[in-house]
Tab-separated table of C-alpha atoms and ligand atoms in Angstrom:
chain	number	residue	atom	x	y	z
Q	25	MET	CA	6.158	4.360	-28.425
Q	26	LYS	CA	4.299	7.529	-29.164
Q	27	ARG	CA	1.541	7.533	-26.949
Q	28	ILE	CA	0.874	5.715	-23.354
Q	29	ALA	CA	-1.515	5.653	-20.533
Q	30	ILE	CA	-1.658	5.530	-16.849
Q	31	LEU	CA	-4.356	4.001	-14.745
Q	32	THR	CA	-3.845	4.368	-10.959
Q	33	ARG	CA	-5.195	3.252	-7.454
Q	34	ASP	CA	-5.042	5.727	-4.583
Q	35	CYS	CA	-2.266	6.107	-1.731
Q	36	ALA	CA	-0.036	8.916	-0.677
Q	37	GLY	CA	2.491	9.148	-3.388
Q	38	VAL	CA	0.797	8.034	-6.356
Q	39	ASN	CA	0.118	11.723	-7.524
Q	40	ALA	CA	4.113	11.977	-7.372
Q	41	ALA	CA	4.194	9.149	-9.539
Q	42	ILE	CA	1.720	10.297	-12.049
Q	43	ARG	CA	3.657	13.567	-12.345
Q	44	ALA	CA	7.069	11.744	-12.636
Q	45	VAL	CA	5.421	9.247	-15.576
Q	46	VAL	CA	4.146	12.298	-17.278
Q	47	ARG	CA	6.893	14.571	-17.268
Q	48	THR	CA	9.468	11.753	-18.308
Q	49	ALA	CA	7.279	10.807	-21.115
Q	50	ALA	CA	6.949	14.512	-22.135
Q	51	HIS	CA	10.639	14.771	-22.022
Q	52	TYR	CA	10.723	11.930	-24.787
Q	53	LYS	CA	7.944	13.332	-26.554
Q	54	MET	CA	5.781	10.667	-25.824
Q	55	GLU	CA	2.035	11.641	-25.323
Q	56	VAL	CA	0.110	10.451	-22.182
Q	57	MET	CA	-3.288	9.745	-21.599
Q	58	GLY	CA	-4.867	9.576	-17.825
Q	59	ILE	CA	-7.392	6.682	-17.403
Q	60	GLN	CA	-9.915	8.039	-14.876
Q	61	ARG	CA	-11.496	6.031	-12.307
Q	62	GLY	CA	-9.347	2.969	-12.511
Q	63	TYR	CA	-10.370	-0.168	-14.598
Q	64	GLN	CA	-13.883	1.062	-14.439
Q	65	GLY	CA	-12.933	4.235	-16.427
Q	66	LEU	CA	-10.712	2.178	-18.797
Q	67	ILE	CA	-14.027	-0.053	-19.605
Q	68	GLU	CA	-16.211	3.122	-20.072
Q	69	GLY	CA	-13.334	5.135	-22.278
Q	70	ASP	CA	-12.983	7.646	-19.347
Q	71	VAL	CA	-9.670	8.930	-20.805
Q	72	ILE	CA	-8.097	12.503	-20.573
Q	73	LYS	CA	-5.120	14.074	-21.968
Q	74	LEU	CA	-2.304	14.957	-19.460
Q	75	GLY	CA	0.426	17.229	-20.371
Q	76	HIS	CA	3.375	18.817	-18.567
Q	77	ARG	CA	1.129	21.251	-17.043
Q	78	SER	CA	-1.690	19.363	-15.840
Q	79	VAL	CA	0.656	17.632	-13.406
Q	80	SER	CA	1.887	20.853	-11.618
Q	81	GLY	CA	1.270	21.183	-7.799
Q	82	ILE	CA	0.050	17.593	-7.171
Q	83	ILE	CA	3.608	16.286	-5.767
Q	84	ASN	CA	2.483	16.883	-2.339
Q	85	LEU	CA	-1.289	15.596	-2.699
Q	86	GLY	CA	-2.628	12.408	-1.218
Q	87	GLY	CA	-4.907	10.216	-3.273
Q	88	THR	CA	-5.117	10.373	-7.005
Q	89	VAL	CA	-6.063	12.982	-9.236
Q	90	LEU	CA	-7.024	10.540	-11.809
Q	91	LYS	CA	-9.498	9.111	-9.201
Q	92	THR	CA	-9.869	5.336	-8.811
Q	93	ALA	CA	-12.658	2.478	-8.506
Q	94	ARG	CA	-12.937	-0.958	-7.875
Q	95	SER	CA	-14.507	-2.757	-10.675
Q	96	LYS	CA	-16.238	-6.032	-10.742
Q	97	ARG	CA	-16.827	-5.574	-14.416
Q	98	PHE	CA	-13.087	-6.154	-15.463
Q	99	LEU	CA	-13.169	-9.336	-13.719
Q	100	THR	CA	-15.349	-10.471	-16.539
Q	101	GLU	CA	-14.011	-11.219	-20.143
Q	102	GLU	CA	-16.377	-8.772	-21.417
Q	103	GLY	CA	-15.106	-6.033	-19.081
Q	104	GLN	CA	-11.592	-6.713	-19.967
Q	105	LYS	CA	-12.243	-6.727	-23.839
Q	106	GLN	CA	-13.954	-3.453	-23.552
Q	107	GLY	CA	-10.976	-2.267	-21.710
Q	108	VAL	CA	-8.817	-3.376	-24.563
Q	109	LYS	CA	-11.089	-1.784	-26.770
Q	110	THR	CA	-10.412	1.871	-25.128
Q	111	LEU	CA	-6.798	1.404	-25.411
Q	112	LYS	CA	-6.996	0.641	-29.195
Q	113	ASP	CA	-9.711	3.336	-29.711
Q	114	ASN	CA	-7.329	5.926	-28.227
Q	115	ASP	CA	-4.041	4.700	-30.215
Q	116	ILE	CA	-2.511	3.705	-26.678
Q	117	GLU	CA	0.495	1.727	-27.104
Q	118	GLY	CA	1.479	1.088	-23.660
Q	119	LEU	CA	0.135	1.335	-19.978
Q	120	ILE	CA	1.634	2.106	-16.831
Q	121	VAL	CA	-0.458	0.775	-13.899
Q	122	ILE	CA	0.328	2.559	-10.476
Q	123	GLY	CA	-1.182	0.271	-7.654
Q	124	GLY	CA	-1.510	-2.607	-5.322
Q	125	ASN	CA	-2.347	-6.158	-5.727
Q	126	GLY	CA	-5.598	-5.810	-7.354
Q	127	SER	CA	-4.635	-3.284	-9.854
Q	128	LEU	CA	-1.427	-5.372	-10.746
Q	129	THR	CA	-3.248	-8.555	-11.096
Q	130	ALA	CA	-5.284	-6.745	-13.544
Q	131	ALA	CA	-2.316	-5.527	-15.183
Q	132	HIS	CA	-0.876	-8.894	-15.649
Q	133	ILE	CA	-4.324	-9.942	-17.364
Q	134	LEU	CA	-3.914	-7.411	-19.896
Q	135	ALA	CA	-0.308	-8.337	-20.811
Q	136	ALA	CA	-0.765	-11.978	-20.626
Q	137	LYS	CA	-4.074	-12.308	-22.240
Q	138	TYR	CA	-4.577	-9.323	-24.379
Q	139	ALA	CA	-0.614	-8.537	-25.476
Q	140	ILE	CA	-1.183	-5.116	-24.057
Q	141	ARG	CA	2.412	-3.739	-23.379
Q	142	VAL	CA	2.124	-3.032	-19.600
Q	143	ILE	CA	4.562	-1.854	-16.768
Q	144	GLY	CA	3.395	-1.818	-12.990
Q	145	VAL	CA	4.697	0.526	-10.514
Q	146	PRO	CA	3.991	-0.726	-6.801
Q	147	ALA	CA	1.831	1.334	-4.944
Q	148	THR	CA	0.223	0.058	-1.751
Q	149	ILE	CA	0.136	0.912	1.757
Q	150	ASP	CA	-0.087	-2.685	2.435
Q	151	ASN	CA	3.568	-3.249	1.177
Q	152	ASP	CA	2.600	-6.802	-0.134
Q	153	ILE	CA	3.810	-6.875	-3.717
Q	154	ASN	CA	5.899	-9.754	-3.936
Q	155	GLY	CA	9.620	-9.404	-4.511
Q	156	ILE	CA	9.281	-5.463	-3.823
Q	157	ASP	CA	11.090	-4.450	-0.985
Q	158	LEU	CA	9.133	-1.119	-0.592
Q	159	SER	CA	6.271	-0.092	-2.386
Q	160	ILE	CA	4.706	3.758	-2.615
Q	161	GLY	CA	2.467	4.592	0.109
Q	162	ALA	CA	3.707	2.214	2.646
Q	163	ASP	CA	5.853	4.750	4.326
Q	164	THR	CA	3.482	7.408	4.731
Q	165	ALA	CA	0.878	4.915	6.111
Q	166	VAL	CA	3.410	3.878	8.882
Q	167	ASN	CA	4.257	7.646	9.902
Q	168	VAL	CA	0.561	8.602	9.910
Q	169	ALA	CA	-0.224	5.763	12.059
Q	170	LEU	CA	2.843	6.228	14.058
Q	171	ASP	CA	1.593	9.771	14.530
Q	172	ALA	CA	-1.648	8.476	16.007
Q	173	LEU	CA	-0.393	6.072	18.117
Q	174	ASP	CA	1.909	8.780	19.848
Q	175	LYS	CA	-1.259	10.618	20.524
Q	176	ILE	CA	-3.084	7.443	21.758
Q	177	ARG	CA	0.097	6.936	24.124
Q	178	ASP	CA	-0.332	10.411	25.832
Q	179	THR	CA	-3.950	9.117	26.957
Q	180	ALA	CA	-2.762	5.535	27.792
Q	181	ILE	CA	-0.127	7.041	30.272
Q	182	SER	CA	-2.306	9.363	31.716
Q	183	LEU	CA	-5.108	7.284	32.503
Q	184	GLU	CA	-3.115	4.112	32.841
Q	185	ARG	CA	-5.245	2.297	30.314
Q	186	ILE	CA	-4.363	-0.460	27.850
Q	187	PHE	CA	-4.928	0.325	24.158
Q	188	VAL	CA	-5.528	-2.080	21.318
Q	189	VAL	CA	-4.977	-0.008	17.952
Q	190	GLU	CA	-6.022	-1.982	14.702
Q	191	VAL	CA	-4.034	-0.779	11.631
Q	192	MET	CA	-4.533	-1.590	7.685
Q	193	GLY	CA	-2.605	-4.077	5.704
Q	194	ARG	CA	-5.183	-6.444	4.567
Q	195	ASP	CA	-3.614	-9.779	4.786
Q	196	CYS	CA	-0.146	-8.400	5.198
Q	197	GLY	CA	1.332	-7.218	8.938
Q	198	TYR	CA	3.953	-4.783	7.296
Q	199	ILE	CA	2.423	-1.602	8.732
Q	200	ALA	CA	1.525	-3.395	12.139
Q	201	LEU	CA	5.072	-4.507	12.697
Q	202	ARG	CA	6.822	-1.174	11.722
Q	203	VAL	CA	4.465	0.746	13.691
Q	204	ALA	CA	5.025	-1.183	16.794
Q	205	LEU	CA	8.850	-0.984	16.844
Q	206	ALA	CA	8.545	2.525	16.127
Q	207	GLY	CA	5.899	3.557	18.599
Q	208	GLY	CA	7.315	1.277	21.485
Q	209	CYS	CA	4.410	-1.046	21.704
Q	210	GLU	CA	4.407	-3.619	24.033
Q	211	ASP	CA	3.058	-6.353	21.591
Q	212	VAL	CA	1.682	-6.887	18.036
Q	213	ILE	CA	-0.620	-9.122	16.387
Q	214	LEU	CA	0.050	-10.202	12.942
Q	215	PRO	CA	-1.337	-12.523	9.945
Q	216	GLU	CA	2.213	-13.816	9.749
Q	217	LYS	CA	2.294	-15.036	13.359
Q	218	ASP	CA	0.162	-17.256	15.692
Q	219	PHE	CA	-0.634	-15.666	18.847
Q	220	ASP	CA	-2.032	-16.709	22.295
Q	221	ILE	CA	-4.393	-14.407	23.958
Q	222	ASN	CA	-3.727	-16.127	27.222
Q	223	ARG	CA	-0.331	-15.401	27.378
Q	224	MET	CA	-1.003	-11.964	26.603
Q	225	CYS	CA	-3.030	-11.453	29.479
Q	226	GLU	CA	-0.572	-13.333	31.648
Q	227	GLU	CA	2.005	-10.773	30.624
Q	228	ILE	CA	-0.208	-7.772	31.235
Q	229	THR	CA	-1.348	-8.978	34.553
Q	230	GLU	CA	2.451	-9.606	35.664
Q	231	GLY	CA	3.248	-6.342	34.283
Q	232	ASN	CA	0.542	-4.485	36.271
Q	233	VAL	CA	1.476	-6.295	39.637
Q	234	SER	CA	5.154	-5.059	38.913
Q	235	GLY	CA	3.968	-1.392	38.392
Q	236	LYS	CA	3.611	-1.559	34.583
Q	237	VAL	CA	0.444	0.506	33.557
Q	238	SER	CA	0.025	1.166	30.296
Q	239	TRP	CA	0.116	-0.885	27.248
Q	240	ILE	CA	-0.047	-0.576	23.802
Q	241	ILE	CA	-0.906	-3.626	21.575
Q	242	THR	CA	-0.874	-3.082	17.506
Q	243	VAL	CA	-3.135	-5.401	15.457
Q	244	ALA	CA	-3.152	-5.988	11.571
Q	245	GLU	CA	-6.753	-5.894	10.446
Q	246	GLY	CA	-6.089	-9.130	8.539
Q	247	LYS	CA	-5.541	-10.873	11.688
Q	248	ALA	CA	-8.099	-9.922	14.379
Q	249	LYS	CA	-10.199	-7.032	15.172
Q	250	ALA	CA	-9.190	-4.536	17.863
Q	251	ALA	CA	-12.609	-4.595	19.431
Q	252	ASP	CA	-12.592	-8.633	19.895
Q	253	ILE	CA	-9.011	-8.248	21.223
Q	254	ALA	CA	-9.891	-5.284	23.654
Q	255	LYS	CA	-13.002	-7.397	24.988
Q	256	GLN	CA	-10.897	-10.449	25.651
Q	257	ILE	CA	-8.060	-8.622	27.379
Q	258	THR	CA	-10.581	-7.082	29.868
Q	259	LYS	CA	-12.082	-10.398	30.596
Q	260	GLY	CA	-8.421	-11.923	30.953
Q	261	THR	CA	-7.007	-9.173	33.159
Q	262	GLY	CA	-9.981	-7.387	34.747
Q	263	LEU	CA	-8.223	-4.140	33.229
Q	264	GLU	CA	-9.994	-1.288	31.200
Q	265	THR	CA	-8.944	-1.745	27.602
Q	266	ARG	CA	-9.932	0.402	24.672
Q	267	GLU	CA	-9.840	-0.078	20.950
Q	268	VAL	CA	-8.944	2.306	18.346
Q	269	VAL	CA	-9.442	1.639	14.492
Q	270	LEU	CA	-7.227	3.869	12.262
Q	271	GLY	CA	-8.961	2.853	8.820
Q	272	HIS	CA	-8.592	5.033	6.061
Q	273	ILE	CA	-6.560	7.811	7.589
Q	274	GLN	CA	-3.574	5.435	6.899
Q	275	ARG	CA	-4.220	5.817	3.073
Q	276	GLY	CA	-4.422	9.540	2.487
Q	277	GLY	CA	-2.299	12.481	3.366
Q	278	ARG	CA	0.691	14.058	2.306
Q	279	PRO	CA	3.223	11.681	1.209
Q	280	THR	CA	6.760	11.608	2.883
Q	281	ALA	CA	9.750	12.560	1.196
Q	282	LEU	CA	10.725	8.723	0.877
Q	283	ASP	CA	7.578	8.076	-0.915
Q	284	ARG	CA	7.900	11.122	-3.194
Q	285	ILE	CA	11.367	9.784	-4.015
Q	286	LEU	CA	10.199	6.419	-4.724
Q	287	ALA	CA	7.627	7.800	-6.722
Q	288	ALA	CA	9.697	9.930	-8.893
Q	289	ARG	CA	12.205	7.503	-9.669
Q	290	MET	CA	9.893	4.465	-10.250
Q	291	GLY	CA	7.430	6.666	-12.137
Q	292	ALA	CA	10.238	7.392	-14.636
Q	293	GLN	CA	11.488	4.083	-14.588
Q	294	ALA	CA	8.291	2.728	-15.952
Q	295	ILE	CA	8.862	4.903	-18.992
Q	296	GLU	CA	12.179	3.878	-19.661
Q	297	LEU	CA	10.911	0.057	-19.273
Q	298	LEU	CA	8.163	0.618	-21.915
Q	299	LYS	CA	10.403	2.554	-24.179
Q	300	ASN	CA	12.935	-0.473	-23.864
Q	301	GLY	CA	10.215	-2.809	-25.125
Q	302	GLU	CA	9.483	-4.384	-21.756
Q	303	THR	CA	5.979	-5.471	-20.649
Q	304	ASP	CA	4.224	-7.591	-18.121
Q	305	LYS	CA	6.803	-6.465	-15.294
Q	306	CYS	CA	6.631	-4.505	-12.214
Q	307	VAL	CA	9.584	-1.548	-11.208
Q	308	GLY	CA	11.547	-2.415	-8.274
Q	309	LEU	CA	13.979	-0.485	-6.382
Q	310	LYS	CA	16.540	-1.590	-3.942
Q	311	ASN	CA	19.801	-0.327	-2.715
Q	312	ASP	CA	19.390	2.581	-5.410
Q	313	GLU	CA	19.414	0.109	-8.121
Q	314	PHE	CA	16.395	-0.887	-10.470
Q	315	PHE	CA	15.159	-4.208	-11.125
Q	316	THR	CA	12.048	-5.853	-12.370
Q	317	VAL	CA	9.643	-8.612	-11.253
Q	318	SER	CA	7.447	-10.186	-13.657
Q	319	LEU	CA	3.829	-9.214	-12.636
Q	320	GLY	CA	2.784	-12.702	-12.568
Q	321	LYS	CA	5.257	-13.071	-9.688
Q	322	ALA	CA	4.676	-9.616	-7.909
Q	323	ILE	CA	0.923	-10.834	-7.605
Q	324	LYS	CA	1.736	-14.035	-5.743
Q	325	THR	CA	1.768	-13.701	-1.915
Q	326	LYS	CA	4.758	-11.592	-0.345
Q	327	ASP	CA	6.290	-13.603	2.440
Q	328	ILE	CA	7.336	-10.798	4.759
Q	329	LYS	CA	9.728	-11.968	7.625
Q	330	VAL	CA	8.622	-10.994	10.917
Q	331	ASP	CA	10.530	-12.892	13.450
Q	332	SER	CA	13.680	-10.627	14.054
Q	333	TYR	CA	11.487	-7.536	14.417
Q	334	TYR	CA	8.856	-9.176	16.564
Q	335	LYS	CA	11.560	-10.476	19.074
Q	336	LEU	CA	13.171	-7.055	19.036
Q	337	ILE	CA	9.714	-5.501	19.969
Q	338	LYS	CA	9.631	-7.802	23.059
Q	339	VAL	CA	12.984	-7.276	23.922
Q	340	LEU	CA	12.428	-3.652	24.144
Q	341	THR	CA	8.902	-3.638	25.956
I	412	LIG	O1	-4.822	-2.283	-0.159
I	412	LIG	C1	-4.934	-1.186	0.621
I	412	LIG	C2	-6.151	-1.270	1.652
I	412	LIG	O2	-6.110	-0.077	2.004
I	412	LIG	C3	-5.820	-2.433	2.602
I	412	LIG	O3	-5.333	-1.985	3.627
I	412	LIG	C4	-7.332	-2.265	3.266
I	412	LIG	O4	-7.715	-3.718	3.591
I	412	LIG	C5	-7.959	-2.099	1.786
I	412	LIG	O5	-7.381	-1.443	0.962
I	412	LIG	C6	-9.417	-1.333	2.088
I	412	LIG	O6	-10.015	-1.371	0.684
I	412	LIG	P1	-11.309	-0.053	0.685
I	412	LIG	O7	-10.906	1.397	0.497
I	412	LIG	O8	-11.822	-0.671	-0.800
I	412	LIG	O9	-12.066	-0.636	1.606
């Protein structure tokens, strides 16, 4: 394989993965093209050459130096064919897609429908890639959210207030659950679990009577809006409750060491897989061992186990 391309979505650690792909490819004397602005750039032929030096100084940067975009056009057959044409016109023999569910779904289409050799590298703060323990970006997102939560706790304690903090994760409660445990939250509202606002209000009222004066509840965006929960708590308890939505700050920022290491190893492994003739697969890493998951399986809904974490959060409250 002489020439490959990379296409990315953004989150912390993606640049470290780009660097690993480019430099591992250079090690094997393979050329790398960078597709800018994701699948939109693929359709429009927005392709640049990436050499060893062009990825200098990016290991610590958030986002993606290749830029990215959501592409409605790639959902159409016309858009897909145009994307395949860009690959052919540029003599690209293999593609590495670094991203989350949407990016890997499109990668699977390219592999399964158009016989393009594609390897996926899981990178999403949602950590919702099926079969993959930890995706690039999730650890940074949890740490960014935790840092914010620690700051909110300062005010929660000082003013004896209740805070409802909404974190990202689309339909997956990974960030909410991890942050709730690491941040010592009193409760967490997750897409994977039913919750009862009346029970929550009762617990807060009972706690309040026995002298507990501040609460932080984490809510995953896919389950409820922090503003609605805050309103319901105020109504149910009569206590002042504020909401905070952390939003996109969770997707950016300097990648943690864990994300950089994951990115370096998975990016390099993606090249090994392409070299070995593999396609339509996503790179996985568990207990320091590589494995693969078919892209078709990786894009299915991930069943995250929340019960033991949730139980512990409540025990430690
Ligand atoms: O998939 C990553 C993610 O950040 C989700 O957590 C969030 O729901 C979504 O993307 C936001 O998408 P956008 O940046 O397009 O608003």
